[in-house]
Amino acid sequence: MQQSLSARAAGRPNLAGATVYLKAERQAVPRAYFDHNATTPVDNRVLDAMLPYYRHVYGNASSVHGFGQSARQGVERARRQVAEELGCAARDLVFTSGGTESDNLAVFGTVRAARGRNPHVITSRIEHPAVLNACQQLEREGVDVTYLDVRPDGVVAPSAVKAALRPETALVTVMHASNEVGTLQPIREIGAITREAGVLFHVDGVQSFGKVPTDVDDLGVDLFSLSAHKIYGPKGAGALFVRRGVQLEKVQYGGKHERDRRPGTENVPGIVGLGTAAHLAGSDREAEAQRVGRLRDRLEQGVLRSVPESHLNCATADRLPTTSSIRFDHVESEPLLISLDLQGFAVSSGSACSSGTAEPSHVLSAVGLSREQAKSTLRFSLGRQTDAEQVDSLLALLPGIVARLRALSPAWAGPA
Ligand SMILES: Cc1ncc(COP(=O)(O)O)c(C=O)c1O
């Protein structure tokens, strides 16, 4: 109770009960967030744009009266803002509840629309569960799915896509940027192949949108998923770009919202937040990519220099400027993550969806890491608040923590 009162008095969110918050209060450690691929904090400018849609503009965007029409204006402005970042027409966007729903709508919507043609689907082994598990469900429904291996640098070879195509292939779905290892896939090259073959191409762009160029015409994609909470917007809002002419079967049934593609009363504040977040990300995307890319390089070089037997996963591939996947031989990532957390540094041992599971990450296994290597990998994902001081503080701590944990490991006999 004392805690919640003091938190409120300080004007901060009342997070009494949140262990992270309590820990920070008690230990007064500097906190640095290196887990932006899991989610990002909501930008104050995004929150400011959203609040009126909770407080005043609360109409249903489908209502004909003024309250509804004001909400509709917010939704349509957001649609234009997101479309601007994708280089598409606003009407080609469907608002959803986030990346998972966008991926599901793309995968099931296109394949079910191809019903009667005994469709075949091509995807990769490093996709997010939102795509992989959707594909596995398709298999249970009798659809044939090819899961492409990736090269050891974490990249899907366009030639592998071409080789897997069949006359009955209905969909190729490959992510733009890996949430775990940060590798960027050769989307343009794959898009050229699918276009030539007349096959639909869906891209999970949840981790790339707002961070690297995502013009859908330039990339040659037919469907593109994105999510607000990866770009300093709210959780529970996302969108799917659907190229005009693409047949999409509904996956949910209800009203005729979103041009009869996604039923349900629109999450107006969330959509407004997504639009603002997209606009902000687009307005300084290149400068921010360079700034954060320099910090990522500083982090990677510092770790590799100061921690013996540390290795950068997928080092040779084109990668997101925000993401480093580093393995520390002979240390398990879980105690490493916990030790860092106790010192105020939030990192991840894989994706947020898989951390806490006993199995090594399917992505790290797919890029050729052994079980041990996969289980000694940490993901550092940087973002807007990351600065050189945070990186240097992390670098000052990490070698000591790794050395301490290695000293406890029977497998560690000193640097090779
Ligand atoms: C590549 C990728 N796809 C899809 C998702 C799911 O997005 P959401 O959390 O908005 O459902 C995520 C989230 O981690 C992701 O990283």
XYZ file of N, CA and C in Angstrom, residues 33-249:
651
model
N 16.557 -0.708 -20.918
C 15.676 -1.650 -21.598
C 16.290 -2.056 -22.933
N 16.711 -3.292 -23.013
C 17.290 -3.820 -24.256
C 16.378 -4.919 -24.809
N 15.078 -4.672 -24.791
C 14.130 -5.702 -25.239
C 13.047 -5.099 -26.135
N 13.469 -4.181 -27.003
C 12.491 -3.481 -27.846
C 11.832 -4.377 -28.882
N 12.431 -5.549 -29.171
C 11.747 -6.436 -30.119
C 10.549 -7.120 -29.464
N 10.571 -7.213 -28.134
C 9.408 -7.786 -27.444
C 8.271 -6.773 -27.465
N 8.589 -5.574 -27.058
C 7.617 -4.477 -27.172
C 8.340 -3.172 -26.873
N 7.708 -2.076 -27.215
C 8.315 -0.764 -26.973
C 7.403 0.049 -26.056
N 7.985 1.011 -25.343
C 7.120 1.895 -24.544
C 6.300 2.778 -25.483
N 5.134 3.179 -25.030
C 4.326 4.089 -25.861
C 4.953 5.479 -25.820
N 5.207 6.030 -26.971
C 5.761 7.378 -27.097
C 4.738 8.378 -26.539
N 5.220 9.372 -25.816
C 4.293 10.360 -25.236
C 3.447 11.051 -26.290
N 4.039 11.267 -27.462
C 3.291 11.939 -28.531
C 2.164 11.035 -29.044
N 2.415 9.745 -29.007
C 1.380 8.783 -29.415
C 0.266 8.792 -28.378
N 0.667 8.744 -27.114
C -0.333 8.751 -26.042
C -1.182 10.026 -26.101
N -0.521 11.160 -26.331
C -1.256 12.429 -26.425
C -2.277 12.391 -27.562
N -1.890 11.749 -28.651
C -2.830 11.670 -29.791
C -4.004 10.747 -29.463
N -3.741 9.737 -28.639
C -4.789 8.747 -28.337
C -5.797 9.239 -27.303
N -5.300 9.969 -26.315
C -6.150 10.275 -25.151
C -7.493 10.920 -25.496
N -7.544 11.888 -26.427
C -8.862 12.473 -26.740
C -9.862 11.435 -27.231
N -9.345 10.336 -27.816
C -10.259 9.313 -28.350
C -10.783 8.385 -27.243
N -10.192 8.483 -26.073
C -10.789 7.822 -24.903
C -11.729 8.794 -24.185
N -11.267 10.063 -24.081
C -11.982 11.010 -23.221
C -13.187 11.636 -23.898
N -12.989 12.085 -25.149
C -14.033 12.909 -25.775
C -14.615 12.277 -27.040
N -13.737 11.765 -27.892
C -14.202 11.280 -29.199
C -14.480 9.786 -29.082
N -15.510 9.478 -28.287
C -15.709 8.071 -27.940
C -16.756 7.383 -28.807
N -17.218 8.064 -29.835
C -18.263 7.468 -30.681
C -17.791 6.209 -31.384
N -18.764 5.433 -31.828
C -18.480 4.244 -32.629
C -18.227 4.727 -34.066
N -17.092 4.360 -34.617
C -16.719 4.900 -35.938
C -17.710 4.512 -37.028
N -18.623 3.578 -36.736
C -19.631 3.218 -37.740
C -20.936 3.991 -37.557
N -21.020 4.797 -36.485
C -22.270 5.542 -36.253
C -22.352 6.753 -37.168
N -23.570 7.090 -37.563
C -23.721 8.189 -38.521
C -23.694 9.566 -37.852
N -23.936 9.626 -36.534
C -23.972 10.946 -35.889
C -22.569 11.518 -35.738
N -22.546 12.767 -35.240
C -21.282 13.493 -35.148
C -20.227 12.789 -34.309
N -20.659 12.175 -33.191
C -19.700 11.471 -32.335
C -18.988 10.376 -33.145
N -19.814 9.643 -33.899
C -19.265 8.551 -34.707
C -18.380 9.081 -35.824
N -18.813 10.153 -36.445
C -18.042 10.660 -37.585
C -16.699 11.243 -37.154
N -16.651 11.822 -35.937
C -15.353 12.308 -35.438
C -14.407 11.139 -35.237
N -14.941 10.047 -34.687
C -14.107 8.851 -34.503
C -13.652 8.323 -35.866
N -14.573 8.321 -36.830
C -14.239 7.844 -38.188
C -13.103 8.664 -38.792
N -13.147 9.977 -38.545
C -12.072 10.828 -39.079
C -10.718 10.421 -38.503
N -10.706 10.102 -37.199
C -9.449 9.651 -36.577
C -8.953 8.359 -37.213
N -9.886 7.443 -37.452
C -9.510 6.149 -38.048
C -8.959 6.362 -39.458
N -9.637 7.211 -40.221
C -9.206 7.388 -41.624
C -7.903 8.172 -41.724
N -7.691 9.089 -40.780
C -6.385 9.779 -40.780
C -5.279 8.763 -40.494
N -5.524 7.899 -39.523
C -4.525 6.873 -39.186
C -4.279 5.956 -40.387
N -5.317 5.649 -41.111
C -5.156 4.773 -42.284
C -4.224 5.442 -43.307
N -4.421 6.756 -43.487
C -3.539 7.467 -44.435
C -2.100 7.493 -43.913
N -1.953 7.660 -42.596
C -0.600 7.723 -42.029
C 0.148 6.397 -42.206
N -0.551 5.301 -41.971
C 0.103 3.990 -42.128
C 0.378 3.738 -43.615
N -0.602 4.092 -44.451
C -0.444 3.874 -45.901
C 0.776 4.618 -46.431
N 0.990 5.803 -45.893
C 2.136 6.615 -46.326
C 3.446 5.845 -46.134
N 3.558 5.149 -45.018
C 4.795 4.405 -44.723
C 4.942 3.170 -45.600
N 3.817 2.696 -46.127
C 3.872 1.491 -46.971
C 3.832 1.841 -48.457
N 3.597 3.116 -48.752
C 3.496 3.511 -50.156
C 2.291 2.903 -50.843
N 1.229 2.697 -50.073
C 0.032 2.079 -50.674
C -1.155 3.024 -50.545
N -2.266 2.646 -51.130
C -3.486 3.434 -50.968
C -4.090 3.110 -49.604
N -4.679 4.124 -48.974
C -5.255 3.917 -47.639
C -6.299 2.799 -47.651
N -7.053 2.714 -48.735
C -8.144 1.724 -48.758
C -7.635 0.281 -48.816
N -6.340 0.111 -49.060
C -5.793 -1.246 -49.134
C -5.348 -1.772 -47.770
N -5.665 -1.025 -46.706
C -5.268 -1.453 -45.360
C -6.471 -1.955 -44.577
N -6.253 -3.018 -43.830
C -7.271 -3.542 -42.913
C -6.710 -3.397 -41.505
N -7.415 -2.691 -40.641
C -6.951 -2.598 -39.252
C -7.332 -3.866 -38.497
N -6.393 -4.305 -37.655
C -6.581 -5.549 -36.898
C -6.171 -5.304 -35.441
N -6.132 -6.381 -34.675
C -5.730 -6.250 -33.261
C -4.223 -6.422 -33.081
N -3.468 -6.528 -34.173
C -2.020 -6.631 -34.023
C -1.408 -7.569 -35.043
N -0.129 -7.845 -34.839
C 0.615 -8.655 -35.796
C 0.065 -10.065 -35.920
N -0.291 -10.667 -34.806
C -0.773 -12.056 -34.848
C -2.040 -12.157 -35.690
N -2.957 -11.243 -35.461
C -4.202 -11.304 -36.238
C -3.944 -11.010 -37.711
N -3.067 -10.058 -37.995
C -2.761 -9.743 -39.394
C -2.175 -10.969 -40.089
N -1.242 -11.641 -39.410
C -0.631 -12.844 -40.007
C -1.679 -13.926 -40.237
N -2.542 -14.139 -39.264
C -3.583 -15.173 -39.401
C -4.541 -14.838 -40.537
N -4.920 -13.555 -40.615
C -5.847 -13.152 -41.676
C -5.196 -13.369 -43.043
N -3.925 -13.042 -43.145
C -3.221 -13.206 -44.428
C -3.130 -14.681 -44.809
N -2.706 -15.505 -43.858
C -2.451 -16.917 -44.170
C -3.769 -17.657 -44.435
N -4.682 -17.594 -43.475
C -5.946 -18.336 -43.658
C -6.805 -17.681 -44.753
N -6.794 -16.348 -44.758
C -7.658 -15.638 -45.705
C -7.319 -15.964 -47.152
N -6.031 -15.997 -47.484
C -5.655 -16.258 -48.879
C -5.810 -17.739 -49.226
N -5.409 -18.596 -48.284
C -5.436 -20.034 -48.609
C -6.878 -20.521 -48.703
N -7.723 -20.039 -47.808
C -9.132 -20.468 -47.882
C -9.808 -19.906 -49.127
N -9.355 -18.738 -49.573
C -9.940 -18.174 -50.796
C -9.536 -19.011 -52.018
N -8.442 -19.764 -51.869
C -7.973 -20.608 -52.985
C -8.592 -21.999 -52.925
N -9.597 -22.150 -52.073
C -10.259 -23.437 -51.853
C -10.647 -24.106 -53.177
N -10.520 -25.414 -53.184
C -10.906 -26.116 -54.398
C -9.715 -26.325 -55.318
N -8.615 -25.570 -55.013
C -7.439 -25.712 -55.875
C -6.360 -26.560 -55.187
N -6.697 -27.216 -54.048
C -5.742 -28.047 -53.349
C -4.444 -27.284 -53.084
N -4.544 -26.157 -52.371
C -3.419 -25.231 -52.341
C -2.197 -25.745 -51.574
N -1.064 -25.199 -51.955
C 0.223 -25.490 -51.314
C 0.779 -24.158 -50.819
N 1.440 -24.186 -49.675
C 1.974 -22.965 -49.062
C 3.462 -23.146 -48.825
N 4.204 -22.056 -49.025
C 5.652 -22.080 -48.736
C 5.938 -21.053 -47.652
N 6.678 -21.488 -46.628
C 7.111 -20.548 -45.598
C 8.532 -20.929 -45.182
N 9.055 -20.274 -44.139
C 10.419 -20.608 -43.711
C 10.395 -21.117 -42.274
N 11.489 -21.737 -41.891
C 11.574 -22.304 -40.535
C 11.813 -21.247 -39.458
N 12.056 -19.997 -39.859
C 12.374 -18.999 -38.830
C 11.231 -18.015 -38.594
N 10.064 -18.340 -39.108
C 8.928 -17.417 -38.932
C 8.509 -17.315 -37.467
N 7.831 -16.240 -37.174
C 7.213 -16.062 -35.856
C 6.090 -17.102 -35.704
N 5.800 -17.531 -34.459
C 4.704 -18.487 -34.268
C 3.369 -18.027 -34.880
N 3.176 -16.729 -35.032
C 1.921 -16.242 -35.620
C 1.751 -16.765 -37.047
N 2.851 -17.003 -37.729
C 2.785 -17.580 -39.075
C 2.978 -19.098 -39.010
N 3.994 -19.524 -38.238
C 4.298 -20.966 -38.201
C 3.124 -21.788 -37.695
N 2.522 -21.331 -36.608
C 1.419 -22.110 -36.042
C 0.163 -22.025 -36.915
N 0.012 -20.917 -37.622
C -1.100 -20.832 -38.588
C -0.871 -21.861 -39.697
N 0.376 -21.972 -40.141
C 0.682 -22.948 -41.207
C 0.470 -24.373 -40.700
N 0.833 -24.602 -39.448
C 0.627 -25.956 -38.907
C -0.857 -26.285 -38.827
N -1.665 -25.280 -38.517
C -3.109 -25.512 -38.502
C -3.601 -25.813 -39.928
N -3.052 -25.099 -40.908
C -3.435 -25.387 -42.299
C -3.125 -26.838 -42.644
N -1.969 -27.315 -42.164
C -1.607 -28.719 -42.447
C -2.647 -29.665 -41.862
N -3.091 -29.348 -40.629
C -4.116 -30.205 -40.016
C -5.402 -30.181 -40.836
N -5.595 -29.086 -41.583
C -6.796 -28.975 -42.418
C -6.554 -29.562 -43.812
N -5.393 -30.181 -44.007
C -5.136 -30.882 -45.263
C -4.316 -30.110 -46.278
N -3.821 -28.929 -45.900
C -3.020 -28.136 -46.846
C -1.569 -28.600 -46.763
N -0.919 -28.651 -47.894
C 0.486 -29.047 -47.938
C 1.349 -27.805 -47.701
N 2.250 -27.863 -46.729
C 3.092 -26.698 -46.429
C 4.559 -27.099 -46.551
N 5.337 -26.287 -47.247
C 6.795 -26.492 -47.319
C 7.452 -25.496 -46.371
N 8.270 -26.002 -45.449
C 9.018 -25.138 -44.520
C 10.448 -25.066 -45.024
N 10.825 -23.916 -45.534
C 12.170 -23.791 -46.121
C 13.230 -23.678 -45.041
N 14.343 -24.381 -45.240
C 15.502 -24.182 -44.377
C 16.081 -22.813 -44.677
N 16.819 -22.278 -43.704
C 17.515 -21.014 -43.970
C 19.011 -21.290 -44.002
N 19.751 -20.365 -44.597
C 21.202 -20.509 -44.622
C 21.734 -20.239 -43.206
N 22.981 -20.635 -42.913
C 23.516 -20.406 -41.559
C 23.568 -18.924 -41.176
N 23.508 -18.027 -42.174
C 23.487 -16.601 -41.809
C 22.059 -16.127 -41.513
N 21.113 -17.065 -41.464
C 19.751 -16.698 -41.056
C 18.909 -16.139 -42.184
N 19.298 -16.417 -43.412
C 18.602 -15.829 -44.556
C 17.963 -16.938 -45.405
N 16.763 -16.662 -45.891
C 16.067 -17.574 -46.797
C 16.596 -17.306 -48.209
N 17.125 -18.327 -48.865
C 17.665 -18.127 -50.217
C 16.507 -18.009 -51.204
N 16.477 -16.933 -52.006
C 15.407 -16.821 -53.011
C 15.352 -18.046 -53.918
N 16.515 -18.640 -54.204
C 16.523 -19.826 -55.086
C 15.757 -20.978 -54.436
N 15.767 -21.033 -53.107
C 15.031 -22.103 -52.412
C 13.528 -21.893 -52.578
N 13.110 -20.627 -52.569
C 11.676 -20.338 -52.786
C 11.295 -20.788 -54.195
N 12.139 -20.415 -55.132
C 11.841 -20.744 -56.543
C 11.739 -22.260 -56.714
N 12.680 -22.978 -56.087
C 12.715 -24.430 -56.258
C 11.496 -25.101 -55.617
N 10.933 -24.455 -54.599
C 9.808 -25.076 -53.882
C 8.457 -24.806 -54.543
N 8.425 -23.855 -55.483
C 7.139 -23.499 -56.115
C 6.546 -24.682 -56.874
N 5.250 -24.810 -56.785
C 4.529 -25.847 -57.538
C 3.386 -25.164 -58.277
N 2.820 -25.842 -59.246
C 1.690 -25.217 -59.950
C 0.554 -24.860 -58.990
N 0.411 -25.640 -57.905
C -0.706 -25.389 -56.989
C -0.325 -24.487 -55.804
N 0.884 -23.897 -55.833
C 1.267 -23.016 -54.705
C 0.353 -21.786 -54.696
N -0.277 -21.557 -53.527
C -1.207 -20.430 -53.425
C -0.561 -19.252 -52.702
N 0.400 -19.540 -51.834
C 0.937 -18.475 -50.992
C 2.381 -18.767 -50.615
N 3.199 -17.707 -50.680
C 4.538 -17.750 -50.071
C 4.483 -16.746 -48.937
N 4.873 -17.153 -47.738
C 4.892 -16.217 -46.604
C 6.251 -16.279 -45.922
N 6.958 -15.148 -45.979
C 8.317 -15.050 -45.426
C 8.409 -13.726 -44.679
N 8.994 -13.755 -43.487
C 9.080 -12.527 -42.696
C 10.134 -11.569 -43.268
N 9.970 -10.282 -42.984
C 10.931 -9.292 -43.474
C 12.165 -9.261 -42.580
N 11.940 -9.143 -41.258
C 13.066 -9.094 -40.323
C 12.799 -10.071 -39.191
N 13.824 -10.817 -38.843
C 13.648 -11.801 -37.774
C 13.609 -11.118 -36.414
N 12.607 -11.453 -35.626
C 12.512 -10.890 -34.277
C 13.616 -11.411 -33.377
N 14.179 -12.567 -33.692
C 15.186 -13.157 -32.807
C 16.612 -12.814 -33.198
N 16.938 -12.975 -34.484
C 18.325 -12.733 -34.883
C 18.477 -11.458 -35.709
N 17.362 -10.839 -36.061
C 17.401 -9.534 -36.728
C 17.735 -9.576 -38.204
N 17.888 -10.771 -38.777
C 18.272 -10.823 -40.191
C 17.151 -10.294 -41.079
N 17.570 -9.565 -42.116
C 16.613 -9.049 -43.107
C 16.580 -10.014 -44.276
N 15.408 -10.366 -44.678
C 15.265 -11.342 -45.765
C 15.245 -10.635 -47.127
N 15.684 -11.322 -48.160
C 15.715 -10.716 -49.504
C 14.303 -10.641 -50.103
N 13.482 -9.805 -49.505
C 12.057 -9.747 -49.874
C 11.872 -9.337 -51.332
N 12.670 -8.352 -51.769
C 12.492 -7.880 -53.144
C 12.749 -9.024 -54.143
N 13.795 -9.783 -53.878
C 14.140 -10.891 -54.785
C 13.054 -11.972 -54.749
N 12.578 -12.274 -53.549
C 11.523 -13.295 -53.446
C 10.247 -12.770 -54.116
N 9.975 -11.480 -53.939
C 8.793 -10.871 -54.554
C 8.836 -10.968 -56.075
N 10.028 -10.804 -56.634
C 10.147 -10.893 -58.098
C 9.822 -12.316 -58.555
N 10.246 -13.286 -57.753
C 9.995 -14.693 -58.106
C 8.499 -15.019 -58.010
N 7.878 -14.590 -56.912
C 6.453 -14.919 -56.743
C 5.611 -14.204 -57.803
N 6.013 -12.982 -58.097
C 5.248 -12.231 -59.096
C 5.306 -12.931 -60.461
N 6.523 -13.356 -60.802
C 6.685 -14.029 -62.101
C 5.855 -15.313 -62.147
N 5.784 -15.975 -60.976
C 5.048 -17.246 -60.926
C 3.549 -17.033 -60.732
N 3.143 -15.798 -60.451
C 1.722 -15.532 -60.229
C 1.222 -16.088 -58.902
N 2.122 -16.094 -57.896
C 1.764 -16.631 -56.575
C 1.705 -15.476 -55.585
N 0.747 -15.508 -54.672
C 0.625 -14.446 -53.667
C 1.800 -14.491 -52.694
N 2.229 -13.297 -52.260
C 3.384 -13.192 -51.369
C 2.985 -12.365 -50.150
N 2.985 -13.014 -48.991
C 2.727 -12.317 -47.724
C 4.027 -12.129 -46.972
N 4.201 -10.945 -46.401
C 5.389 -10.657 -45.608
C 4.961 -10.227 -44.209
N 5.521 -10.910 -43.210
C 5.340 -10.485 -41.830
C 6.358 -9.376 -41.586
N 5.848 -8.147 -41.586
C 6.741 -6.995 -41.442
C 6.691 -6.390 -40.049
N 6.268 -7.187 -39.077
C 6.065 -6.641 -37.729
C 7.356 -6.041 -37.163
N 8.491 -6.666 -37.446
C 9.738 -6.133 -36.883
C 10.446 -5.145 -37.804
N 10.028 -5.071 -39.052
C 10.742 -4.178 -39.975
C 10.039 -2.838 -40.143
N 8.714 -2.842 -40.010
C 7.937 -1.627 -40.269
C 8.400 -0.493 -39.344
N 8.706 0.643 -39.941
C 9.151 1.800 -39.152
C 10.646 1.798 -38.886
N 11.331 0.699 -39.242
C 12.776 0.631 -38.955
C 13.603 0.615 -40.241
N 13.073 -0.022 -41.273
C 13.757 -0.054 -42.574
C 12.690 0.256 -43.631
N 13.097 0.584 -44.867
C 12.080 0.912 -45.879
C 11.114 -0.253 -46.115
N 9.838 0.081 -46.212
C 8.822 -0.972 -46.375
C 7.788 -0.552 -47.438
N 8.271 -0.020 -48.547
C 7.353 0.335 -49.627
C 6.891 -0.963 -50.293
N 5.596 -1.218 -50.239
C 5.111 -2.534 -50.675
C 5.265 -2.750 -52.180
N 5.244 -1.662 -52.955
C 5.452 -1.837 -54.403
C 6.912 -2.139 -54.684
N 7.781 -1.400 -53.993
C 9.210 -1.628 -54.188
C 9.574 -3.065 -53.778
N 8.979 -3.533 -52.691
C 9.295 -4.884 -52.215
C 8.585 -5.960 -53.042
N 7.524 -5.577 -53.714
C 6.779 -6.540 -54.536
C 5.974 -7.519 -53.716
N 5.353 -7.020 -52.636
C 4.576 -7.925 -51.797
C 3.073 -7.694 -52.015
N 2.296 -8.734 -51.753
C 0.845 -8.643 -51.923
C 0.134 -8.414 -50.607
N 0.736 -8.903 -49.520
C 0.151 -8.713 -48.185
C 1.293 -8.420 -47.218
N 1.054 -7.505 -46.270
C 2.130 -7.096 -45.360
C 1.521 -6.838 -43.981
N 2.048 -7.539 -42.964
C 1.516 -7.400 -41.599
C 2.371 -6.439 -40.783
N 1.723 -5.670 -39.916
C 2.469 -4.790 -39.011
C 1.709 -4.638 -37.697
N 2.433 -4.132 -36.709
C 1.872 -4.056 -35.358
C 2.327 -2.772 -34.676
N 1.409 -2.123 -33.944
C 1.725 -0.817 -33.352
C 2.723 -0.893 -32.202
N 2.670 -1.981 -31.413
C 3.458 -1.948 -30.175
C 4.946 -2.184 -30.377
N 5.341 -2.455 -31.618
C 6.784 -2.569 -31.897
C 7.360 -1.226 -32.320
N 6.496 -0.244 -32.521
C 6.974 1.076 -32.994
C 6.479 2.188 -32.065
N 6.470 1.921 -30.769
C 6.133 2.935 -29.755
C 4.658 3.330 -29.812
N 3.846 2.403 -30.301
C 2.402 2.584 -30.281
C 1.802 1.637 -29.251
N 0.477 1.597 -29.163
C -0.178 0.766 -28.146
C -0.205 -0.715 -28.523
N -0.313 -1.550 -27.536
C -0.530 -2.979 -27.781
C -1.980 -3.181 -28.239
N -2.182 -4.192 -29.084
C -3.556 -4.502 -29.494
C -4.036 -3.722 -30.700
N -3.112 -3.202 -31.500
C -3.508 -2.537 -32.750
C -2.502 -2.905 -33.830
N -2.986 -3.176 -35.006
C -2.100 -3.534 -36.115
C -2.832 -3.355 -37.422
N -2.193 -3.766 -38.488
C -2.822 -3.635 -39.804
C -2.286 -4.693 -40.746
N -3.079 -4.959 -41.766
C -2.656 -5.840 -42.853
C -2.873 -5.090 -44.161
N -1.799 -4.955 -44.943
C -1.937 -4.424 -46.295
C -2.384 -5.577 -47.183
N -3.423 -5.335 -47.970
C -3.898 -6.348 -48.923
C -3.967 -5.691 -50.297
N -3.112 -6.127 -51.200
C -3.091 -5.523 -52.533
C -4.457 -5.677 -53.205
N -4.866 -4.628 -53.889
C -6.176 -4.660 -54.522
C -6.276 -5.846 -55.485
N -7.355 -6.552 -55.422
C -7.532 -7.691 -56.321
C -7.231 -9.021 -55.643
N -6.514 -8.980 -54.504
C -6.202 -10.235 -53.804
C -7.484 -10.771 -53.159
N -7.786 -12.028 -53.415
C -8.983 -12.648 -52.827
C -8.673 -13.048 -51.393
N -9.494 -12.583 -50.463
C -9.248 -12.862 -49.050
C -10.551 -13.342 -48.425
N -10.538 -14.573 -47.964
C -11.723 -15.108 -47.279
C -11.717 -14.592 -45.840
